[in-house]
Every structure is written in structure tokens, then in C-alpha cells.
Coordinates of C-alpha atoms (C1' of nucleotides) in Angstrom, one line a residue:
Chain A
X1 CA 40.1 30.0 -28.3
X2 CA 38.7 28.5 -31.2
X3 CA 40.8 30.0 -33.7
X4 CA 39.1 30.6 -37.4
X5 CA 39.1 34.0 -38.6
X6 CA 37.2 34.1 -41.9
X7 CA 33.3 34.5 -42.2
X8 CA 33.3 31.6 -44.8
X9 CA 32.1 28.2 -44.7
X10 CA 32.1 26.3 -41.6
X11 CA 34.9 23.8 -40.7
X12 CA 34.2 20.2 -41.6
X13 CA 35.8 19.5 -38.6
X14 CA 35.2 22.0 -35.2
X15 CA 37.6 21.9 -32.6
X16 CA 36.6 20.5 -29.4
X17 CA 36.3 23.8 -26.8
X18 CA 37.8 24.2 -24.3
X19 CA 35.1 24.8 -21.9
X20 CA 31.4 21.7 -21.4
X21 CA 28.9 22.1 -23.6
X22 CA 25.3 21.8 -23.1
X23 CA 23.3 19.3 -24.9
X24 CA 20.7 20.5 -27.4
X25 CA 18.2 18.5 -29.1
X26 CA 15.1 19.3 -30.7
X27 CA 11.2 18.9 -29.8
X28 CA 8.0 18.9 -31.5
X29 CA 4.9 19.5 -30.3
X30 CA 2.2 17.8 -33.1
X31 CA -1.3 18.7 -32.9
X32 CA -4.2 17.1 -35.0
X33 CA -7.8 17.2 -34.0
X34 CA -9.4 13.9 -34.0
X35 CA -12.2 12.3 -33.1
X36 CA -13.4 16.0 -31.8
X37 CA -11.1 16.7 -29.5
X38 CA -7.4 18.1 -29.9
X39 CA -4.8 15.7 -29.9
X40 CA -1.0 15.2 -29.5
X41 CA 1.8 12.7 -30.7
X42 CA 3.3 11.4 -27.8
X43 CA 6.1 8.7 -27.8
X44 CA 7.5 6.2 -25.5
X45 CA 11.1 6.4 -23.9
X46 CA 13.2 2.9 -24.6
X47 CA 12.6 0.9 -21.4
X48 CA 16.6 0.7 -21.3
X49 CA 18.0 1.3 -17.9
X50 CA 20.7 3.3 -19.5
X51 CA 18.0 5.5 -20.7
X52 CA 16.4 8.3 -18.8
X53 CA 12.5 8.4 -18.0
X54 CA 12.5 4.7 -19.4
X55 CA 9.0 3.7 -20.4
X56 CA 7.5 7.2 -19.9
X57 CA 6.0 8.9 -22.9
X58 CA 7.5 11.8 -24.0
X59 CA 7.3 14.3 -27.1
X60 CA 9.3 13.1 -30.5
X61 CA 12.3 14.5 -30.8
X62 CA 15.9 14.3 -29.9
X63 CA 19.5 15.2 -30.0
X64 CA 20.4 17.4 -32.9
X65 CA 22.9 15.8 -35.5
X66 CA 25.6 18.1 -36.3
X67 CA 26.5 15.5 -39.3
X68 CA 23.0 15.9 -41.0
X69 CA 21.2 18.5 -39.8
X70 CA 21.7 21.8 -41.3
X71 CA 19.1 24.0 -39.0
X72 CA 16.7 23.3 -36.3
X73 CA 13.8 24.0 -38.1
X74 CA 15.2 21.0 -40.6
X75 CA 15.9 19.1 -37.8
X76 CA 12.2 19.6 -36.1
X77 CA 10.9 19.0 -40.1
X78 CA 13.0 15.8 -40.1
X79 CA 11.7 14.1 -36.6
X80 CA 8.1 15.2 -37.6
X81 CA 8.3 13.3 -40.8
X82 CA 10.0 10.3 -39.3
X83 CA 7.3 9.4 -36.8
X84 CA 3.8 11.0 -39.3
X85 CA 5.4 10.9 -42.7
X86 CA 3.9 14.3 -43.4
X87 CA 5.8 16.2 -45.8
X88 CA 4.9 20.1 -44.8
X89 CA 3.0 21.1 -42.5
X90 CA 2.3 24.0 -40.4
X91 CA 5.5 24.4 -38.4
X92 CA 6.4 27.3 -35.9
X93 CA 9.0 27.8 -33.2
X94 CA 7.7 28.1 -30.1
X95 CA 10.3 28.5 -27.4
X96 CA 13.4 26.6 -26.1
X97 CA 13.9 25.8 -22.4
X98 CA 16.8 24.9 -21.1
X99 CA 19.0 24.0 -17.4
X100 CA 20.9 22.6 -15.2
X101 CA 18.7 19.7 -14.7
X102 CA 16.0 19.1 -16.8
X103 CA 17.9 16.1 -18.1
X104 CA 19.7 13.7 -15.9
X105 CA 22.4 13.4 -18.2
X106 CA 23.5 17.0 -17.8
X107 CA 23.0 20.8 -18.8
X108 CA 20.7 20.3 -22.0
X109 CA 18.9 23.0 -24.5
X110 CA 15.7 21.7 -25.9
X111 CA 14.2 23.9 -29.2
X112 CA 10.4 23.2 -29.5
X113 CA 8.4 23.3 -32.7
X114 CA 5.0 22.9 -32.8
X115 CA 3.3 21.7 -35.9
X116 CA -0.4 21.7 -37.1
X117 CA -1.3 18.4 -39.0
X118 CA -4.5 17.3 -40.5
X119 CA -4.8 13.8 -38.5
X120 CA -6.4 12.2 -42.3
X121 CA -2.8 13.0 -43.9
X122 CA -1.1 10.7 -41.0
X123 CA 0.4 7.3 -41.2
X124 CA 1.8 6.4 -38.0
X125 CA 4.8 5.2 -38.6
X126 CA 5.6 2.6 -35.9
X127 CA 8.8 2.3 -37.5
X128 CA 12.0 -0.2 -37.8
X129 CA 13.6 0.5 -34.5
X130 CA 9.6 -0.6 -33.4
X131 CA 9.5 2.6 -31.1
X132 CA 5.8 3.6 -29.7
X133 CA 3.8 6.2 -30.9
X134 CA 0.5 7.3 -30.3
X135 CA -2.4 10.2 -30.2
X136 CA -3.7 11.5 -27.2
X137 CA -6.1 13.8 -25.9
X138 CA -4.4 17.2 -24.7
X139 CA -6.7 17.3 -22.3
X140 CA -5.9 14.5 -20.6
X141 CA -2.0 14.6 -20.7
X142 CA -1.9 18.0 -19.2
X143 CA -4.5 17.3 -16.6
X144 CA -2.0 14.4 -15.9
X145 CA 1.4 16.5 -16.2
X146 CA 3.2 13.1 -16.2
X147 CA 5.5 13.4 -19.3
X148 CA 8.9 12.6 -19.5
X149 CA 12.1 15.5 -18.6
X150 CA 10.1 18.8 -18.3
X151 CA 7.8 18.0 -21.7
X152 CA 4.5 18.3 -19.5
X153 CA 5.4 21.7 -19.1
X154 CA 6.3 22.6 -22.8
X155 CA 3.2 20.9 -24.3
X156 CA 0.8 23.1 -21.6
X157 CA 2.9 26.1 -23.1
X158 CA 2.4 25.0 -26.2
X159 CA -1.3 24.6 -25.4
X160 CA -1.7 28.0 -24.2
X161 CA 0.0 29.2 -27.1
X162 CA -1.9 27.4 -30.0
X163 CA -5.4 28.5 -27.9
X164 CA -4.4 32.4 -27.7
X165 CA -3.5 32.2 -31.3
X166 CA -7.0 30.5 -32.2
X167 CA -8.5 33.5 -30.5
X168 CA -7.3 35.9 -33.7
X169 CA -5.8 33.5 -36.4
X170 CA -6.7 31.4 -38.9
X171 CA -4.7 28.7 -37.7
X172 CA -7.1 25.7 -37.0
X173 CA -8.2 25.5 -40.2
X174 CA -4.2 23.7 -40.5
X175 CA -5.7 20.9 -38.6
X176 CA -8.6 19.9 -40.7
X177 CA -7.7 18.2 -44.4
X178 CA -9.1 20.2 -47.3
X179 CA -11.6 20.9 -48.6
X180 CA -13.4 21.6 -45.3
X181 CA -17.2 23.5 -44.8
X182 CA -17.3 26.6 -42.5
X183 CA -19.5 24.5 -40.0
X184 CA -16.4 22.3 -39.9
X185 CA -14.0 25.0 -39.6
X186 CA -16.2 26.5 -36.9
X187 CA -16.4 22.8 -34.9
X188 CA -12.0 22.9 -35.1
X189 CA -12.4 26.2 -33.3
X190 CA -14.7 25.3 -30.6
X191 CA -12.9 22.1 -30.0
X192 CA -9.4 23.8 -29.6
X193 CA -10.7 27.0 -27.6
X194 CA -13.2 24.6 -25.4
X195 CA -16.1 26.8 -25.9
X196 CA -18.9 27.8 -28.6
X197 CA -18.9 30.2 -31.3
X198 CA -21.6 32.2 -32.8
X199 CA -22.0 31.1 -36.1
X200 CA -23.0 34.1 -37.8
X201 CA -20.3 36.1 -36.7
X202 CA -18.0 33.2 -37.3
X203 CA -18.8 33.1 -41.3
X204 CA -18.7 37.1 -41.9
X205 CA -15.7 36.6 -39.9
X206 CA -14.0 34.0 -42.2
X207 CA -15.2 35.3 -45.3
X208 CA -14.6 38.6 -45.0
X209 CA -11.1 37.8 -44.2
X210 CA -10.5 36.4 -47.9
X211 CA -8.0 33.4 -47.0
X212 CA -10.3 30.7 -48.4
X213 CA -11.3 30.3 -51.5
X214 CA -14.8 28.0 -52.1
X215 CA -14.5 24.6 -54.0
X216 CA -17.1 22.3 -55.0
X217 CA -19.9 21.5 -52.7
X218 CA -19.2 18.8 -49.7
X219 CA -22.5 16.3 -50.0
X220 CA -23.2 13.3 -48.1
X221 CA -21.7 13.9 -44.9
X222 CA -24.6 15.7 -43.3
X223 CA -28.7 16.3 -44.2
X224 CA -27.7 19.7 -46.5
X225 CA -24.7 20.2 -48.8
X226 CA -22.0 22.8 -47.5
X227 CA -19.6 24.5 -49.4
X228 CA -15.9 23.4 -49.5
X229 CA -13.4 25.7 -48.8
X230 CA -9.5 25.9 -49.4
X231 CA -6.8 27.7 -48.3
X232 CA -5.5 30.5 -50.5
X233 CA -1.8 30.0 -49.1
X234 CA -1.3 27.4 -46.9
X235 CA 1.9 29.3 -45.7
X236 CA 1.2 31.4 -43.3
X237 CA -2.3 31.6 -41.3
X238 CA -4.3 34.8 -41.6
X239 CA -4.3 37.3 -38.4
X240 CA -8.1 39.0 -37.5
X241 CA -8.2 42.9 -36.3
X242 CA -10.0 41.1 -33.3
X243 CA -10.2 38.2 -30.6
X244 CA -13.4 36.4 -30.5
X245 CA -16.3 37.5 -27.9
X246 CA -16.7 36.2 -24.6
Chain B
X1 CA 25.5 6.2 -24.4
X2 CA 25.4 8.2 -21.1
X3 CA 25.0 6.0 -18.7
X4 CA 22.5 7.0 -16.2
X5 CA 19.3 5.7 -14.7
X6 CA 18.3 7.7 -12.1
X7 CA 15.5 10.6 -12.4
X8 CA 17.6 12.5 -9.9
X9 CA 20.0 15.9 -9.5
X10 CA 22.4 16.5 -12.1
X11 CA 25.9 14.4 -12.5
X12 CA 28.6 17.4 -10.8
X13 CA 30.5 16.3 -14.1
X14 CA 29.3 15.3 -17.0
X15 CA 30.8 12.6 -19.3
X16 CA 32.2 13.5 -22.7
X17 CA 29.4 12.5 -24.7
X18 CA 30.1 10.1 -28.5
X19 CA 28.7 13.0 -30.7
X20 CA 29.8 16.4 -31.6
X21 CA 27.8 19.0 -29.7
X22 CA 26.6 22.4 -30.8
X23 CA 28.1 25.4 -29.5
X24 CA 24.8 26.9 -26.8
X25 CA 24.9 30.7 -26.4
X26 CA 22.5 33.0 -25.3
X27 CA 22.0 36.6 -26.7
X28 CA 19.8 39.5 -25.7
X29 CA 17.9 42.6 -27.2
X30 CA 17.3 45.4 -25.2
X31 CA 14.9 47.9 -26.5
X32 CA 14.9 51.3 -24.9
X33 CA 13.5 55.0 -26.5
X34 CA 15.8 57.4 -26.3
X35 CA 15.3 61.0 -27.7
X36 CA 12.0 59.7 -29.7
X37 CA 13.4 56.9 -31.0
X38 CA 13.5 53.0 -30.4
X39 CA 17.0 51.9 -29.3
X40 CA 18.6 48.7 -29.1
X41 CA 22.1 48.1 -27.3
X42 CA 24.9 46.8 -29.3
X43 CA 28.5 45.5 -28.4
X44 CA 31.8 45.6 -30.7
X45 CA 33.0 42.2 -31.2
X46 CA 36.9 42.1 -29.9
X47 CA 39.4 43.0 -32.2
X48 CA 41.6 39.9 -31.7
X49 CA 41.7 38.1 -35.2
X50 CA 40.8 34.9 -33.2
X51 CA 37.6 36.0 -32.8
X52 CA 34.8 35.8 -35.3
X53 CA 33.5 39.3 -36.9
X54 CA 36.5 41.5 -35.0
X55 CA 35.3 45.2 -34.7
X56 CA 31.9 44.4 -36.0
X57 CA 28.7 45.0 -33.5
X58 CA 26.9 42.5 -32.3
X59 CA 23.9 42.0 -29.7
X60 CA 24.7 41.4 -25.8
X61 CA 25.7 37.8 -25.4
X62 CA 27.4 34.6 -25.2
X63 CA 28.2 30.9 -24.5
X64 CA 26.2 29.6 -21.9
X65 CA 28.4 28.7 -18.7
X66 CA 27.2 25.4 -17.5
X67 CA 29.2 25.7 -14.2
X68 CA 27.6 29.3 -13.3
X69 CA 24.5 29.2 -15.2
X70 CA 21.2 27.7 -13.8
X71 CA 19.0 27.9 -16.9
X72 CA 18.7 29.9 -20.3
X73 CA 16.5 32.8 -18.5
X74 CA 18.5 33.6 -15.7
X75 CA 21.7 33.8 -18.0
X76 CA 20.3 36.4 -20.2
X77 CA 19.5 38.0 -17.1
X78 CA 22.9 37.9 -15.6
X79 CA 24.2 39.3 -19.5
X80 CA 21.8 42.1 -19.5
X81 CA 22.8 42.9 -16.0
X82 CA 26.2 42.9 -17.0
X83 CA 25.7 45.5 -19.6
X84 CA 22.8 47.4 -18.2
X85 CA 22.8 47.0 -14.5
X86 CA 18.7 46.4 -14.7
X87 CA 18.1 44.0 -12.6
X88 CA 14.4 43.2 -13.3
X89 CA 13.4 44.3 -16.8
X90 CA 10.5 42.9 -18.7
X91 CA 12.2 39.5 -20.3
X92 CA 10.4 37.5 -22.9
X93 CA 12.0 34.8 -24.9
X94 CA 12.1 35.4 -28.9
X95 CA 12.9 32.5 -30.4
X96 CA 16.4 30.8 -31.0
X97 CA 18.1 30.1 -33.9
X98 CA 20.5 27.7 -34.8
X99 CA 22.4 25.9 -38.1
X100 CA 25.9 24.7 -39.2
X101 CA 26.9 28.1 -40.2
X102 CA 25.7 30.8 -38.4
X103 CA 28.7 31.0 -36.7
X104 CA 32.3 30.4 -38.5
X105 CA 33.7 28.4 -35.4
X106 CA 31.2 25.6 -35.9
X107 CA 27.9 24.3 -35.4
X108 CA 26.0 26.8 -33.0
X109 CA 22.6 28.1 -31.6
X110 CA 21.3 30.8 -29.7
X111 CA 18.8 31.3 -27.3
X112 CA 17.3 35.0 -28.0
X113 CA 15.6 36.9 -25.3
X114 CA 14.2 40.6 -26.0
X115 CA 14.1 43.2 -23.1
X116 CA 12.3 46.3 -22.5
X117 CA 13.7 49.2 -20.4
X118 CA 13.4 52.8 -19.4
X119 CA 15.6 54.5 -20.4
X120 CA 16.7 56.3 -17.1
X121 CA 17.5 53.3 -15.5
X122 CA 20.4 52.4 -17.2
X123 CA 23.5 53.3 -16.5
X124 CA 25.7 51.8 -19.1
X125 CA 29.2 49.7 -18.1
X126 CA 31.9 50.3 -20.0
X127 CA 33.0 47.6 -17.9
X128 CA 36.4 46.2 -16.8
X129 CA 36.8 44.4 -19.9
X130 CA 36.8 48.0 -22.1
X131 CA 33.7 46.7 -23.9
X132 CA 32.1 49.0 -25.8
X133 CA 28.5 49.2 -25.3
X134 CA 26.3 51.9 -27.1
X135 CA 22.6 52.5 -27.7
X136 CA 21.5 52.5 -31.9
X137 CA 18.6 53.9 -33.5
X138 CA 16.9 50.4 -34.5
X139 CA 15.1 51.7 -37.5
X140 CA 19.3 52.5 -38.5
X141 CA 20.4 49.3 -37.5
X142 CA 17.7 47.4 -39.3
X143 CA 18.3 49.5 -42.7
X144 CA 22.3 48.7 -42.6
X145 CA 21.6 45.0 -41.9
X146 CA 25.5 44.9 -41.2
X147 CA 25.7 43.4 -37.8
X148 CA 28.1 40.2 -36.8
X149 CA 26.6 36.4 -37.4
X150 CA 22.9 36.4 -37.8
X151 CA 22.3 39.0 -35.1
X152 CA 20.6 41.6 -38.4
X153 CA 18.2 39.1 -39.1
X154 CA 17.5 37.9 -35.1
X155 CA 17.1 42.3 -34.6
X156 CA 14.3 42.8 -37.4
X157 CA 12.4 39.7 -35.9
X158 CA 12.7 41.2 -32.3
X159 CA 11.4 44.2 -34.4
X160 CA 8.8 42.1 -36.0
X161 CA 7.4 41.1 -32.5
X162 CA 7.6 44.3 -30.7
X163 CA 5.9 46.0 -33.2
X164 CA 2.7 43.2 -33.7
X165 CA 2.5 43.0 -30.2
X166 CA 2.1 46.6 -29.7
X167 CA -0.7 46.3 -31.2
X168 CA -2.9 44.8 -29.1
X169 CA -0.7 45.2 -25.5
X170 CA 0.2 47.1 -22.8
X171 CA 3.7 46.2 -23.5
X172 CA 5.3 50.2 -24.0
X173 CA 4.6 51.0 -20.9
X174 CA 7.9 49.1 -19.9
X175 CA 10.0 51.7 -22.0
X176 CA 9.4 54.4 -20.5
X177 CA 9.9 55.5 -16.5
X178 CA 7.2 55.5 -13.9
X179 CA 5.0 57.5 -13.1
X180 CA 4.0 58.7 -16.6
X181 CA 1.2 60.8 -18.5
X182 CA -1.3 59.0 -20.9
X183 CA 0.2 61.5 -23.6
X184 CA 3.4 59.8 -22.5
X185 CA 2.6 56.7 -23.2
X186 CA 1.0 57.7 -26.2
X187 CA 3.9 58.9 -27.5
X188 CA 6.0 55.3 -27.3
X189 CA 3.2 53.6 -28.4
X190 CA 3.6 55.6 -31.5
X191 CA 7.1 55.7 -31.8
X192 CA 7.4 51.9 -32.0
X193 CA 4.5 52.0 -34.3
X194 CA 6.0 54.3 -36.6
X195 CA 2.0 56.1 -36.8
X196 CA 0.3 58.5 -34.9
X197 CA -2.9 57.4 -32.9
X198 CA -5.9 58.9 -31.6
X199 CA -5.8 60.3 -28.4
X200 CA -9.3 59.9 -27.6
X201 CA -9.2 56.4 -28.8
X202 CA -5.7 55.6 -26.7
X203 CA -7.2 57.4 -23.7
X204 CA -10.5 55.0 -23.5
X205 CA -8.5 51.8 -24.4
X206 CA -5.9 52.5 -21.5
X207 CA -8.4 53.3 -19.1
X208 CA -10.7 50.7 -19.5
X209 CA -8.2 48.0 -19.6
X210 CA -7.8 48.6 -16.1
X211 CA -4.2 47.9 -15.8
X212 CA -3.0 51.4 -14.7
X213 CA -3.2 53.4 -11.1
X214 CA -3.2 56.9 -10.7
X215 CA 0.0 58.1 -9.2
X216 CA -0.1 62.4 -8.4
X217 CA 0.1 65.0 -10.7
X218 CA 2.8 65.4 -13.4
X219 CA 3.7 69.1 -13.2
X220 CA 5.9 71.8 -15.2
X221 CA 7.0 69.3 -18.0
X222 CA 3.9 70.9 -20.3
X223 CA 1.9 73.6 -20.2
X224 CA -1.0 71.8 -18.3
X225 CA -0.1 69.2 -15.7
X226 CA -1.2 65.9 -16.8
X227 CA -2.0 62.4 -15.0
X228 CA 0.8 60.3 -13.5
X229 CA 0.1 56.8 -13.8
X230 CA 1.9 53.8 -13.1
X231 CA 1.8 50.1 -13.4
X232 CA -0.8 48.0 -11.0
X233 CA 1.8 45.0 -12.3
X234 CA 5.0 45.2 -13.2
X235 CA 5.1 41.4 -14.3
X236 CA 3.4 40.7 -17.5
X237 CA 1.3 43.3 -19.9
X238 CA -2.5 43.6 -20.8
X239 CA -3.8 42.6 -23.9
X240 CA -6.3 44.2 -25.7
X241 CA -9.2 42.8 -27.5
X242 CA -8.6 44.5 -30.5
X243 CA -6.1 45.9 -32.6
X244 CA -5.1 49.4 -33.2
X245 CA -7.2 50.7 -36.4
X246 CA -6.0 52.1 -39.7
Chain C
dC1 C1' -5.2 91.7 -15.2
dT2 C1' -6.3 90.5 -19.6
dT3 C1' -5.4 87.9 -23.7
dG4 C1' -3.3 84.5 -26.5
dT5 C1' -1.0 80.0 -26.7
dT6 C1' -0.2 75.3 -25.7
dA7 C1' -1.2 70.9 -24.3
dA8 C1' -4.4 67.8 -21.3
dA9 C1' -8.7 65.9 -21.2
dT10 C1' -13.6 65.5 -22.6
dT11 C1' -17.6 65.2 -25.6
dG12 C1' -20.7 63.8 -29.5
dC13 C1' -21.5 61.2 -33.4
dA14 C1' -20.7 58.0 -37.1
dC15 C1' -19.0 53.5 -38.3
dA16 C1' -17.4 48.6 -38.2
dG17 C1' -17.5 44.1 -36.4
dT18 C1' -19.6 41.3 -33.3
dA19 C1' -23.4 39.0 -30.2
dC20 C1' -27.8 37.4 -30.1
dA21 C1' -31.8 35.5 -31.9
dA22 C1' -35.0 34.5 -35.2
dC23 C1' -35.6 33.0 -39.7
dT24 C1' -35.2 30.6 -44.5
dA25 C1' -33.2 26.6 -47.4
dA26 C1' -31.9 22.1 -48.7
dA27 C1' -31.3 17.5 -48.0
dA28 C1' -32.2 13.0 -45.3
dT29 C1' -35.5 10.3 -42.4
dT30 C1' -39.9 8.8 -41.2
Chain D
dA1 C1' -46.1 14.4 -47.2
dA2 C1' -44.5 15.7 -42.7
dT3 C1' -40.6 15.8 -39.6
dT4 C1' -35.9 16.4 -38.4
dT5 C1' -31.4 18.1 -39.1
dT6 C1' -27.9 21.0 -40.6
dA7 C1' -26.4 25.1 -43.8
dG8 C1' -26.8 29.6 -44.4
dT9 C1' -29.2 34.4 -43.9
dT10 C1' -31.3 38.4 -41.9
dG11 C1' -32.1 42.0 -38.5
dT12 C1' -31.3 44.5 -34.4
dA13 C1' -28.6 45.9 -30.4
dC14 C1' -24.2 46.7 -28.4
dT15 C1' -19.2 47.8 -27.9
dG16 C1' -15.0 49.9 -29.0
dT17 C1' -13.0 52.7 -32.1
dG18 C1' -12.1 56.9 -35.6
dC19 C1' -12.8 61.5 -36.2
dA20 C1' -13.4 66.2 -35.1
dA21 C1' -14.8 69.7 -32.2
dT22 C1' -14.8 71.5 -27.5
dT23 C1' -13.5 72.5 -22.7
dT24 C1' -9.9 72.9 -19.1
dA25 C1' -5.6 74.3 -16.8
dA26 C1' -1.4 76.0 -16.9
dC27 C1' 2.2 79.4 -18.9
dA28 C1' 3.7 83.8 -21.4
dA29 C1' 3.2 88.3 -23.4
dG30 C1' 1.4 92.8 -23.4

DNA sequence: CTTGTTAAATTGCACAGTACAACTAAAATT
DNA sequence: AATTTTAGTTGTACTGTGCAATTTAACAAG
């Protein structure tokens, strides 16, 4: 089947198989914190009848292009700058899931990214084809588990996922812009873990891990000025030798 | 496209969609230790020059069969029983990767699943179709970096993730057969690592986490009998708060 | 039966990172 | 000038680990 016998370059053309194939597409779970609480981007199905889960909202994403996209982590990068216009942002595979019937349409793949964006580098782009996008509490749209396909269930994974990371990364300070103040580092923890931190064992924490690196003072924005803080590499978050207490 | 408005079962057949799809396969890494080493199963590709990287190992795997297969989990399942004849290992999903030219015969990704084994369960099938199967030193595998498509690259990343999670769970206790001796267990936990740890240390940390249960006495395979211990639940590890030191 | 060897399991102590709580410091508000 | 608010520090206790020495239970040799 399928014949093609070198390890070169990929056909222009490929053969159609002889056996179905699944569908796969590409998800993105997009995570800001605004408004201090944790959010996610969540957009609306077409109301077309021809169109599963019309009018439900649903995480961005979609079929993979074979014609343009060259990997699915280009393809995740492409749909997340289409509907936030953000350029690079924190972006890590988190799982695929994929059946029999978690699409009406037929046996479908879905690979899920989930990317950490800080929500003052967003323009939501309600774009030509006028599609609906919108921010929403996580909260609340896993409390209501009413998203379309199985996307309630990749977005509580994806919540469970981003929280047990907090616990020993470095990762939330991804969702706030730079330059940020420990305090406000501290409040992006709290917020995405649901629970307070000790704030002395918070800084020796941060500091000692040496991922930040201070820049000029922050006035204004509360009674005394607080040092801003940047991230050494923005590539990669740092890991701690331990979870936090509790 | 795809007309079809109800939220309901799956169409028995599905229409021939307008677009190219991607090829969907599934492939799986099965760790084991075997004679105080990590292992990882590999198959040789077919010989037949129709098939891509002929005579070259490869993980376990394959296209995903929409007519037998339920959903991405059980077929890796149903593959690793295939080769392995475990029926319920510890199954975690990796990660999947996926581009235009991972695989020569077109546009492909996989869905990559990583297993962990004892070693005595397995009895391996040189099935009907004359398959060879074999078990490789991964620290061997890893160094030639000469296996078929991308599976080198997929390997050190189920490396990668053994290894970091060892760190901080109960996850080697799923290579080895039940009941077993702390020392044991020690002994896989530093195998994987590539380090030695301290016994007193390991001892308290085990213990503590409360995820073992005394089994009788392991007698005559050391000069002292030791401890038998096995698993109070087979279905997920423990974490630990804290990382190994050093 | 005694002695030496080996590996299992325990003990004691120092150390690192955190939890908890009280305190000082700098700016805004009154 | 006094009060409030938030940033940041200090000190003490506790927990789990790292390290090293010790005890315990079997086996083997003389």
C-alpha cells in the first residue's frame, strides 16, 4: 500500500489510502488571568445547521491544513495568533483525545495546546468571517461542563494540568505582562491555585530560584513602590525542588 | 461540508470529506528493567521495499483502525497487548507528534502512549506475522539515535518524562513484579535515575507516602529476608512533595 | 558452635527550605 | 502629623532529607 520507498521529501501529492481516515484538527487551550481570576478563550460554533454543536462555544481551533501547515505545534501557533494576535507565547502540548464519537461527523483526533498569555498583550480579534470570541472565567465554564464536542473535558484537563504545574513551576508568571512585582507574581499564583501563599516563603522561593532578573521600580500602582521583575528566558519556565505547603 | 446536524451516534460510514486528511497512527513505549537496565521494546519495520524504513526498528504501532478502534487509549492498548500480552499495564499518554514529513508516505501524526511493565509478565509474541519483537537497552537506543521516522526523538522524550517524573513519584514501582523489597524498589528507582540514593532517605519517603502494604516476608533471595510490599492501588502512582536531592 | 560476611533495617544528627508570625519601611490618605 | 496600606524583612519552629554509623537477621566457613 502506499508505495514510496525513499526517506526523502514528502510527496506533493499523497495517495488517497486505501483504508478511512480519522479526522484530526488542532485545539488550544488559552489562559490569561484577568480581572483576578483565570480566564479562557472560548469561541462560538457557526449557527449553521450543517455545522455540529451550532451556537455552542467551543475552544479555537480546527481542522489541520495539510496545504499550510507544516507541524501541529505551527498549526496550534497559527490558530492562537488568528483569534489574540499574539506572536509567542508560552505554548505546550498537552494531550490529544480522540474516538469514535466525539464528533458527529466521524472518527476524529483532536491535539491540544495550551498556551499562557498575558491578557494586556491581547487584541481580540473578532475577525472578517465576524466569528465570536470571548474571555471567560475557568471557573465557571467547568462548573458548567457545557462546551461543545468533548472540549469541557479537555479544558478541566487542562485545568488540572496548568494547577499541578503552578504547584512547582514558574509558569504563572507567563500570564502577567512584564515587568511584574513579586506581590503580583504572588496574587497570579493564588488566583490560579485558589488558595493563599505565604509571602515570605514565596519571595526566598522566587529569588533564590534566579529566573528573574529586577528592573526599575513599579510606582504608582499601590501606596509603596515594588520592584519590577523580568524574566531571564522567557522559554522555558523554571522547575522548584518542591511543591508549595499545604 | 459534512453535512450533519445532529449531536447524536456516529454516521456507520462516513462521507469522503473535500480536504486531504492526515494519516492517524498510534505508537507505544514500553519500558521494562531487565538485568539492571531500562528496556524499551522495539519492532523491525518489514522488509518489503513498499514500506517505509524496511529492516529498520521502530516502536510498537500503527494506523488507527476506525472500524475496530474505539478511541486512541484503547488502541494502544490492544497494540501493546498484541506484542506483550499485558493486559493492564500502567498507560499514560506522552504527547503526539505530527508534520508533513515525519513519515515519507505523507502527511502523518501519532498519538504516543508510554507503558510501564514488569518484566516477568511478559511473554513476548513472535506472533503470526513473524514480527520481530526484542527488548533494547534504552540508554543504547537513545545514544544510536538510529531508529525509523521520528520514533529516536519520540524515545528520548519518553526518556525525558520517565526520568523527571521519577523524581517526585511512585511511578517504578510499576517495573518491577509484586510483592517486592524496599531495597528492590530502590534499586529501579536508581536504575532509571542513573544515581544512587540513600536508603534511609528512600525508606522514610516510601513509607510515609503511604501508598504501599505489607505483603509476607521475602526469603532466600539475600542474605537477610526483607519486606514484601505491594501496591494498595494499582491505578495511578503517588507523588511526592519533593524531589530527590543532589 | 563460634566467627565472619552480607544485606536489611534503624538511629542520630546536621542541614535546607518552608510555615508562621511579628516586625520594619515607604508611600498615599486623612 | 497621624493613619492606613502595601512592600519587604526578620526570627523561630518544623519537616523531610542527606549522611554516616549502628543494629539485626540470615548464611557460610572453620
Amino acid at each position: 500500500m502506499l508505495a514510496k520507498k525513499t526517506v526523502a521529501r514528502p510527496p506533493a501529492k499523497q495517495r488517497t489510502p486505501a483504508f478511512r481516515l480519522p479526522f484530526t484538527t488542532v485545539d488550544v487551550v488559552i489562559f490569561t488571568v484577568l480581572e483576578e481570576a483565570l480566564c479562557v478563550l472560548l469561541v462560538r460554533r457557526p449557527n449553521a445547521d450543517s455545522e455540529p454543536y451550532p451556537g455552542k462555544w467551543a475552544l479555537p481551533g480546527g481542522f489541520v491544513n495539510v496545504d499550510i501547515d507544516t507541524t501541529l505545534e505551527t498549526c496550534a501557533a497559527r490558530k492562537l495568533a488568528e483569534k489574540t494576535g499574539v506572536a509567542s507565547p508560552y505554548l505546550e502540548q498537552l494531550g490529544s483525545w480522540g474516538s469514535v464519537d466525539r464528533d458527529p461527523r466521524g472518527w476524529s483526533a483532536t491535539h491540544v495546546y495550551f498556551a499562557l498569555i498575558p491578557a494586556k498583550h491581547i487584541r481580540i480579534t473578532k475577525g472578517a468571517n465576524a466569528t465570536e470570541v470571548a474571555w471567560f472565567d475557568v471557573n465557571e465554564v467547568v462548573e458548567a461542563a457545557d462546551l461543545a464536542f468533548d472540549h469541557s473535558t479537555i479544558l478541566a484537563t487542562a485545568v488540572d494540568r496548568l494547577r499541578s504545574k503552578v504547584e512547582y513551576t514558574s509558569l504563572p508568571a507567563f500570564l502577567i505582562p512584564e515587568p511584574f512585582s513579586l506581590p503580583q507574581l504572588q496574587r497570579v499564583y493564588e488566583i490560579v491555585l485558589g488558595r493563599s501563599l505565604d509571602k515570605s516563603g514565596f519571595r526566598t522561593r522566587m529569588l533564590t530560584a534566579d529566573f528573574l532578573e529586577e528592573d526599575s521600580y513599579l510606582e504608582g500602582l499601590s501606596n509603596r513602590p515594588a520592584m519590577g521583575y523580568r524574566l531571564k528566558d522567557r522559554s522555558a519556565p523554571v522547575v522548584f525542588p518542591r511543591t508549595f505547603g499545604r
